[in-house]
Amino acid sequence: MKLNDKNIATVDKFMQTNIVLLKGDLPLTVACRRFFDHNVGSLLIESTTDKKFGCLTKTDIINVIGKGEDPGLVRVQDVASRPLITIHKDRSLDEAMLIMAKNKLKRIFIVDSSENIEGVISSSDILR
């Protein structure tokens, strides 16, 4: 288990690094295919309007379909959760759990010191 200077488990030990990036102007049907092809729980979405990132989950797609909207006509950036909540990779697992609980999130993205996204950690990863 990776520990920081204070002998505390850090999030980079538990993060998943298989992040799938999708441009925000694509329809949800493309996102559905990416979920299937890559077997991931979330997609990183880059907005085409402001170049900021968001997170799209399978639940987001289900909510669109449940409302009777056509997933072929809805852009992923219009459904993705924003702003993207992140935590630095050297932070403690406890801190990640607190941020996730405070923001009612099932996952949080991990960044390096330059704010580059390196991974994602989910509540399932933590429980394992």
JSON list of C-alpha atoms in Angstrom, two decimals:
[
{"chain": "A", "resi": 1, "resn": "MET", "atom": "CA", "xyz": [0.00, 0.00, 0.00]},
{"chain": "A", "resi": 2, "resn": "LYS", "atom": "CA", "xyz": [1.41, 3.40, -0.96]},
{"chain": "A", "resi": 3, "resn": "LEU", "atom": "CA", "xyz": [1.78, 5.79, 1.98]},
{"chain": "A", "resi": 4, "resn": "ASN", "atom": "CA", "xyz": [2.53, 9.49, 2.03]},
{"chain": "A", "resi": 5, "resn": "ASP", "atom": "CA", "xyz": [5.00, 11.17, 4.42]},
{"chain": "A", "resi": 6, "resn": "LYS", "atom": "CA", "xyz": [2.58, 10.78, 7.32]},
{"chain": "A", "resi": 7, "resn": "ASN", "atom": "CA", "xyz": [2.07, 7.04, 6.67]},
{"chain": "A", "resi": 8, "resn": "ILE", "atom": "CA", "xyz": [-1.45, 7.57, 5.33]},
{"chain": "A", "resi": 9, "resn": "ALA", "atom": "CA", "xyz": [-2.83, 5.63, 2.33]},
{"chain": "A", "resi": 10, "resn": "THR", "atom": "CA", "xyz": [-2.97, 7.86, -0.74]},
{"chain": "A", "resi": 11, "resn": "VAL", "atom": "CA", "xyz": [-5.58, 7.86, -3.49]},
{"chain": "A", "resi": 12, "resn": "ASP", "atom": "CA", "xyz": [-3.13, 7.00, -6.27]},
{"chain": "A", "resi": 13, "resn": "LYS", "atom": "CA", "xyz": [-2.84, 3.49, -4.81]},
{"chain": "A", "resi": 14, "resn": "PHE", "atom": "CA", "xyz": [-6.55, 2.85, -5.39]},
{"chain": "A", "resi": 15, "resn": "MET", "atom": "CA", "xyz": [-7.24, 4.83, -8.59]},
{"chain": "A", "resi": 16, "resn": "GLN", "atom": "CA", "xyz": [-8.14, 3.31, -11.92]},
{"chain": "A", "resi": 17, "resn": "THR", "atom": "CA", "xyz": [-6.10, 4.67, -14.83]},
{"chain": "A", "resi": 18, "resn": "ASN", "atom": "CA", "xyz": [-8.24, 3.48, -17.73]},
{"chain": "A", "resi": 19, "resn": "ILE", "atom": "CA", "xyz": [-9.94, 6.81, -18.38]},
{"chain": "A", "resi": 20, "resn": "VAL", "atom": "CA", "xyz": [-11.95, 7.23, -21.57]},
{"chain": "A", "resi": 21, "resn": "LEU", "atom": "CA", "xyz": [-12.13, 10.79, -22.91]},
{"chain": "A", "resi": 22, "resn": "LEU", "atom": "CA", "xyz": [-14.99, 11.88, -25.14]},
{"chain": "A", "resi": 23, "resn": "LYS", "atom": "CA", "xyz": [-15.55, 15.22, -26.89]},
{"chain": "A", "resi": 24, "resn": "GLY", "atom": "CA", "xyz": [-18.62, 16.98, -25.55]},
{"chain": "A", "resi": 25, "resn": "ASP", "atom": "CA", "xyz": [-20.38, 17.58, -28.86]},
{"chain": "A", "resi": 26, "resn": "LEU", "atom": "CA", "xyz": [-20.90, 13.87, -29.52]},
{"chain": "A", "resi": 27, "resn": "PRO", "atom": "CA", "xyz": [-24.33, 12.29, -29.02]},
{"chain": "A", "resi": 28, "resn": "LEU", "atom": "CA", "xyz": [-25.11, 10.03, -26.06]},
{"chain": "A", "resi": 29, "resn": "THR", "atom": "CA", "xyz": [-25.33, 7.06, -28.41]},
{"chain": "A", "resi": 30, "resn": "VAL", "atom": "CA", "xyz": [-21.55, 7.33, -28.94]},
{"chain": "A", "resi": 31, "resn": "ALA", "atom": "CA", "xyz": [-21.07, 7.44, -25.17]},
{"chain": "A", "resi": 32, "resn": "CYS", "atom": "CA", "xyz": [-23.15, 4.26, -24.83]},
{"chain": "A", "resi": 33, "resn": "ARG", "atom": "CA", "xyz": [-20.81, 2.51, -27.25]},
{"chain": "A", "resi": 34, "resn": "ARG", "atom": "CA", "xyz": [-17.72, 3.71, -25.32]},
{"chain": "A", "resi": 35, "resn": "PHE", "atom": "CA", "xyz": [-19.15, 2.37, -22.05]},
{"chain": "A", "resi": 36, "resn": "PHE", "atom": "CA", "xyz": [-19.69, -0.98, -23.73]},
{"chain": "A", "resi": 37, "resn": "ASP", "atom": "CA", "xyz": [-16.31, -1.10, -25.54]},
{"chain": "A", "resi": 38, "resn": "HIS", "atom": "CA", "xyz": [-14.18, -0.07, -22.55]},
{"chain": "A", "resi": 39, "resn": "ASN", "atom": "CA", "xyz": [-16.19, -1.50, -19.64]},
{"chain": "A", "resi": 40, "resn": "VAL", "atom": "CA", "xyz": [-15.86, 1.64, -17.49]},
{"chain": "A", "resi": 41, "resn": "GLY", "atom": "CA", "xyz": [-18.25, 3.26, -15.02]},
{"chain": "A", "resi": 42, "resn": "SER", "atom": "CA", "xyz": [-17.71, 6.83, -16.18]},
{"chain": "A", "resi": 43, "resn": "LEU", "atom": "CA", "xyz": [-16.44, 8.85, -19.11]},
{"chain": "A", "resi": 44, "resn": "LEU", "atom": "CA", "xyz": [-14.40, 12.03, -18.96]},
{"chain": "A", "resi": 45, "resn": "ILE", "atom": "CA", "xyz": [-16.15, 14.62, -21.12]},
{"chain": "A", "resi": 46, "resn": "GLU", "atom": "CA", "xyz": [-14.33, 17.61, -22.63]},
{"chain": "A", "resi": 47, "resn": "SER", "atom": "CA", "xyz": [-16.71, 20.48, -23.34]},
{"chain": "A", "resi": 48, "resn": "THR", "atom": "CA", "xyz": [-16.38, 21.95, -26.82]},
{"chain": "A", "resi": 49, "resn": "THR", "atom": "CA", "xyz": [-17.53, 25.36, -25.60]},
{"chain": "A", "resi": 50, "resn": "ASP", "atom": "CA", "xyz": [-15.14, 26.08, -22.71]},
{"chain": "A", "resi": 51, "resn": "LYS", "atom": "CA", "xyz": [-12.63, 23.17, -22.83]},
{"chain": "A", "resi": 52, "resn": "LYS", "atom": "CA", "xyz": [-13.47, 22.24, -19.22]},
{"chain": "A", "resi": 53, "resn": "PHE", "atom": "CA", "xyz": [-14.13, 18.67, -18.17]},
{"chain": "A", "resi": 54, "resn": "GLY", "atom": "CA", "xyz": [-17.16, 16.88, -16.82]},
{"chain": "A", "resi": 55, "resn": "CYS", "atom": "CA", "xyz": [-18.13, 13.33, -15.90]},
{"chain": "A", "resi": 56, "resn": "LEU", "atom": "CA", "xyz": [-20.75, 11.20, -17.62]},
{"chain": "A", "resi": 57, "resn": "THR", "atom": "CA", "xyz": [-22.13, 8.02, -16.06]},
{"chain": "A", "resi": 58, "resn": "LYS", "atom": "CA", "xyz": [-24.47, 5.33, -17.27]},
{"chain": "A", "resi": 59, "resn": "THR", "atom": "CA", "xyz": [-27.08, 6.71, -14.87]},
{"chain": "A", "resi": 60, "resn": "ASP", "atom": "CA", "xyz": [-26.95, 10.05, -16.69]},
{"chain": "A", "resi": 61, "resn": "ILE", "atom": "CA", "xyz": [-27.88, 8.27, -19.92]},
{"chain": "A", "resi": 62, "resn": "ILE", "atom": "CA", "xyz": [-30.67, 6.31, -18.22]},
{"chain": "A", "resi": 63, "resn": "ASN", "atom": "CA", "xyz": [-32.12, 9.59, -16.91]},
{"chain": "A", "resi": 64, "resn": "VAL", "atom": "CA", "xyz": [-32.20, 11.05, -20.44]},
{"chain": "A", "resi": 65, "resn": "ILE", "atom": "CA", "xyz": [-33.93, 7.99, -21.86]},
{"chain": "A", "resi": 66, "resn": "GLY", "atom": "CA", "xyz": [-36.30, 7.87, -18.88]},
{"chain": "A", "resi": 67, "resn": "LYS", "atom": "CA", "xyz": [-37.42, 11.43, -19.67]},
{"chain": "A", "resi": 68, "resn": "GLY", "atom": "CA", "xyz": [-38.29, 10.31, -23.20]},
{"chain": "A", "resi": 69, "resn": "GLU", "atom": "CA", "xyz": [-35.46, 12.21, -24.87]},
{"chain": "A", "resi": 70, "resn": "ASP", "atom": "CA", "xyz": [-33.68, 10.79, -27.90]},
{"chain": "A", "resi": 71, "resn": "PRO", "atom": "CA", "xyz": [-30.07, 9.88, -26.90]},
{"chain": "A", "resi": 72, "resn": "GLY", "atom": "CA", "xyz": [-29.05, 10.34, -30.52]},
{"chain": "A", "resi": 73, "resn": "LEU", "atom": "CA", "xyz": [-29.97, 14.02, -30.30]},
{"chain": "A", "resi": 74, "resn": "VAL", "atom": "CA", "xyz": [-28.59, 14.88, -26.86]},
{"chain": "A", "resi": 75, "resn": "ARG", "atom": "CA", "xyz": [-24.92, 15.94, -26.63]},
{"chain": "A", "resi": 76, "resn": "VAL", "atom": "CA", "xyz": [-22.83, 14.39, -23.85]},
{"chain": "A", "resi": 77, "resn": "GLN", "atom": "CA", "xyz": [-21.65, 17.81, -22.58]},
{"chain": "A", "resi": 78, "resn": "ASP", "atom": "CA", "xyz": [-25.28, 18.77, -21.95]},
{"chain": "A", "resi": 79, "resn": "VAL", "atom": "CA", "xyz": [-25.74, 15.84, -19.57]},
{"chain": "A", "resi": 80, "resn": "ALA", "atom": "CA", "xyz": [-22.29, 15.47, -17.97]},
{"chain": "A", "resi": 81, "resn": "SER", "atom": "CA", "xyz": [-21.84, 16.54, -14.34]},
{"chain": "A", "resi": 82, "resn": "ARG", "atom": "CA", "xyz": [-19.84, 19.74, -14.06]},
{"chain": "A", "resi": 83, "resn": "PRO", "atom": "CA", "xyz": [-17.65, 21.06, -12.67]},
{"chain": "A", "resi": 84, "resn": "LEU", "atom": "CA", "xyz": [-15.41, 18.03, -12.46]},
{"chain": "A", "resi": 85, "resn": "ILE", "atom": "CA", "xyz": [-14.48, 17.38, -8.83]},
{"chain": "A", "resi": 86, "resn": "THR", "atom": "CA", "xyz": [-10.82, 16.36, -8.47]},
{"chain": "A", "resi": 87, "resn": "ILE", "atom": "CA", "xyz": [-8.29, 15.52, -5.80]},
{"chain": "A", "resi": 88, "resn": "HIS", "atom": "CA", "xyz": [-4.50, 15.47, -5.96]},
{"chain": "A", "resi": 89, "resn": "LYS", "atom": "CA", "xyz": [-2.97, 12.00, -6.19]},
{"chain": "A", "resi": 90, "resn": "ASP", "atom": "CA", "xyz": [-0.93, 12.38, -3.01]},
{"chain": "A", "resi": 91, "resn": "ARG", "atom": "CA", "xyz": [-3.98, 13.12, -0.85]},
{"chain": "A", "resi": 92, "resn": "SER", "atom": "CA", "xyz": [-5.34, 10.62, 1.63]},
{"chain": "A", "resi": 93, "resn": "LEU", "atom": "CA", "xyz": [-8.05, 8.13, 0.94]},
{"chain": "A", "resi": 94, "resn": "ASP", "atom": "CA", "xyz": [-9.97, 9.59, 3.91]},
{"chain": "A", "resi": 95, "resn": "GLU", "atom": "CA", "xyz": [-9.94, 13.02, 2.30]},
{"chain": "A", "resi": 96, "resn": "ALA", "atom": "CA", "xyz": [-11.22, 11.58, -0.98]},
{"chain": "A", "resi": 97, "resn": "MET", "atom": "CA", "xyz": [-14.08, 9.85, 0.84]},
{"chain": "A", "resi": 98, "resn": "LEU", "atom": "CA", "xyz": [-15.01, 13.09, 2.62]},
{"chain": "A", "resi": 99, "resn": "ILE", "atom": "CA", "xyz": [-15.07, 15.05, -0.65]},
{"chain": "A", "resi": 100, "resn": "MET", "atom": "CA", "xyz": [-17.16, 12.35, -2.29]},
{"chain": "A", "resi": 101, "resn": "ALA", "atom": "CA", "xyz": [-19.64, 12.29, 0.61]},
{"chain": "A", "resi": 102, "resn": "LYS", "atom": "CA", "xyz": [-19.87, 16.09, 0.78]},
{"chain": "A", "resi": 103, "resn": "ASN", "atom": "CA", "xyz": [-20.57, 16.34, -2.96]},
{"chain": "A", "resi": 104, "resn": "LYS", "atom": "CA", "xyz": [-22.73, 13.17, -3.11]},
{"chain": "A", "resi": 105, "resn": "LEU", "atom": "CA", "xyz": [-20.40, 11.56, -5.64]},
{"chain": "A", "resi": 106, "resn": "LYS", "atom": "CA", "xyz": [-19.68, 7.92, -6.40]},
{"chain": "A", "resi": 107, "resn": "ARG", "atom": "CA", "xyz": [-16.36, 8.79, -8.02]},
{"chain": "A", "resi": 108, "resn": "ILE", "atom": "CA", "xyz": [-13.70, 11.48, -8.02]},
{"chain": "A", "resi": 109, "resn": "PHE", "atom": "CA", "xyz": [-10.98, 12.17, -10.57]},
{"chain": "A", "resi": 110, "resn": "ILE", "atom": "CA", "xyz": [-7.31, 12.16, -9.57]},
{"chain": "A", "resi": 111, "resn": "VAL", "atom": "CA", "xyz": [-4.90, 14.87, -10.77]},
{"chain": "A", "resi": 112, "resn": "ASP", "atom": "CA", "xyz": [-1.14, 15.37, -10.57]},
{"chain": "A", "resi": 113, "resn": "SER", "atom": "CA", "xyz": [0.64, 18.54, -9.43]},
{"chain": "A", "resi": 114, "resn": "SER", "atom": "CA", "xyz": [0.09, 20.10, -12.90]},
{"chain": "A", "resi": 115, "resn": "GLU", "atom": "CA", "xyz": [-3.67, 19.38, -12.70]},
{"chain": "A", "resi": 116, "resn": "ASN", "atom": "CA", "xyz": [-3.45, 16.69, -15.40]},
{"chain": "A", "resi": 117, "resn": "ILE", "atom": "CA", "xyz": [-6.04, 13.98, -14.91]},
{"chain": "A", "resi": 118, "resn": "GLU", "atom": "CA", "xyz": [-4.33, 10.68, -14.13]},
{"chain": "A", "resi": 119, "resn": "GLY", "atom": "CA", "xyz": [-7.09, 8.47, -12.84]},
{"chain": "A", "resi": 120, "resn": "VAL", "atom": "CA", "xyz": [-10.42, 8.06, -11.17]},
{"chain": "A", "resi": 121, "resn": "ILE", "atom": "CA", "xyz": [-11.45, 6.42, -7.92]},
{"chain": "A", "resi": 122, "resn": "SER", "atom": "CA", "xyz": [-14.94, 5.18, -7.17]},
{"chain": "A", "resi": 123, "resn": "SER", "atom": "CA", "xyz": [-16.66, 4.18, -3.97]},
{"chain": "A", "resi": 124, "resn": "SER", "atom": "CA", "xyz": [-16.39, 0.58, -5.23]},
{"chain": "A", "resi": 125, "resn": "ASP", "atom": "CA", "xyz": [-12.61, 0.92, -5.57]},
{"chain": "A", "resi": 126, "resn": "ILE", "atom": "CA", "xyz": [-12.40, 2.14, -1.99]},
{"chain": "A", "resi": 127, "resn": "LEU", "atom": "CA", "xyz": [-14.55, -0.68, -0.64]},
{"chain": "A", "resi": 128, "resn": "ARG", "atom": "CA", "xyz": [-12.35, -3.28, -2.37]}
]
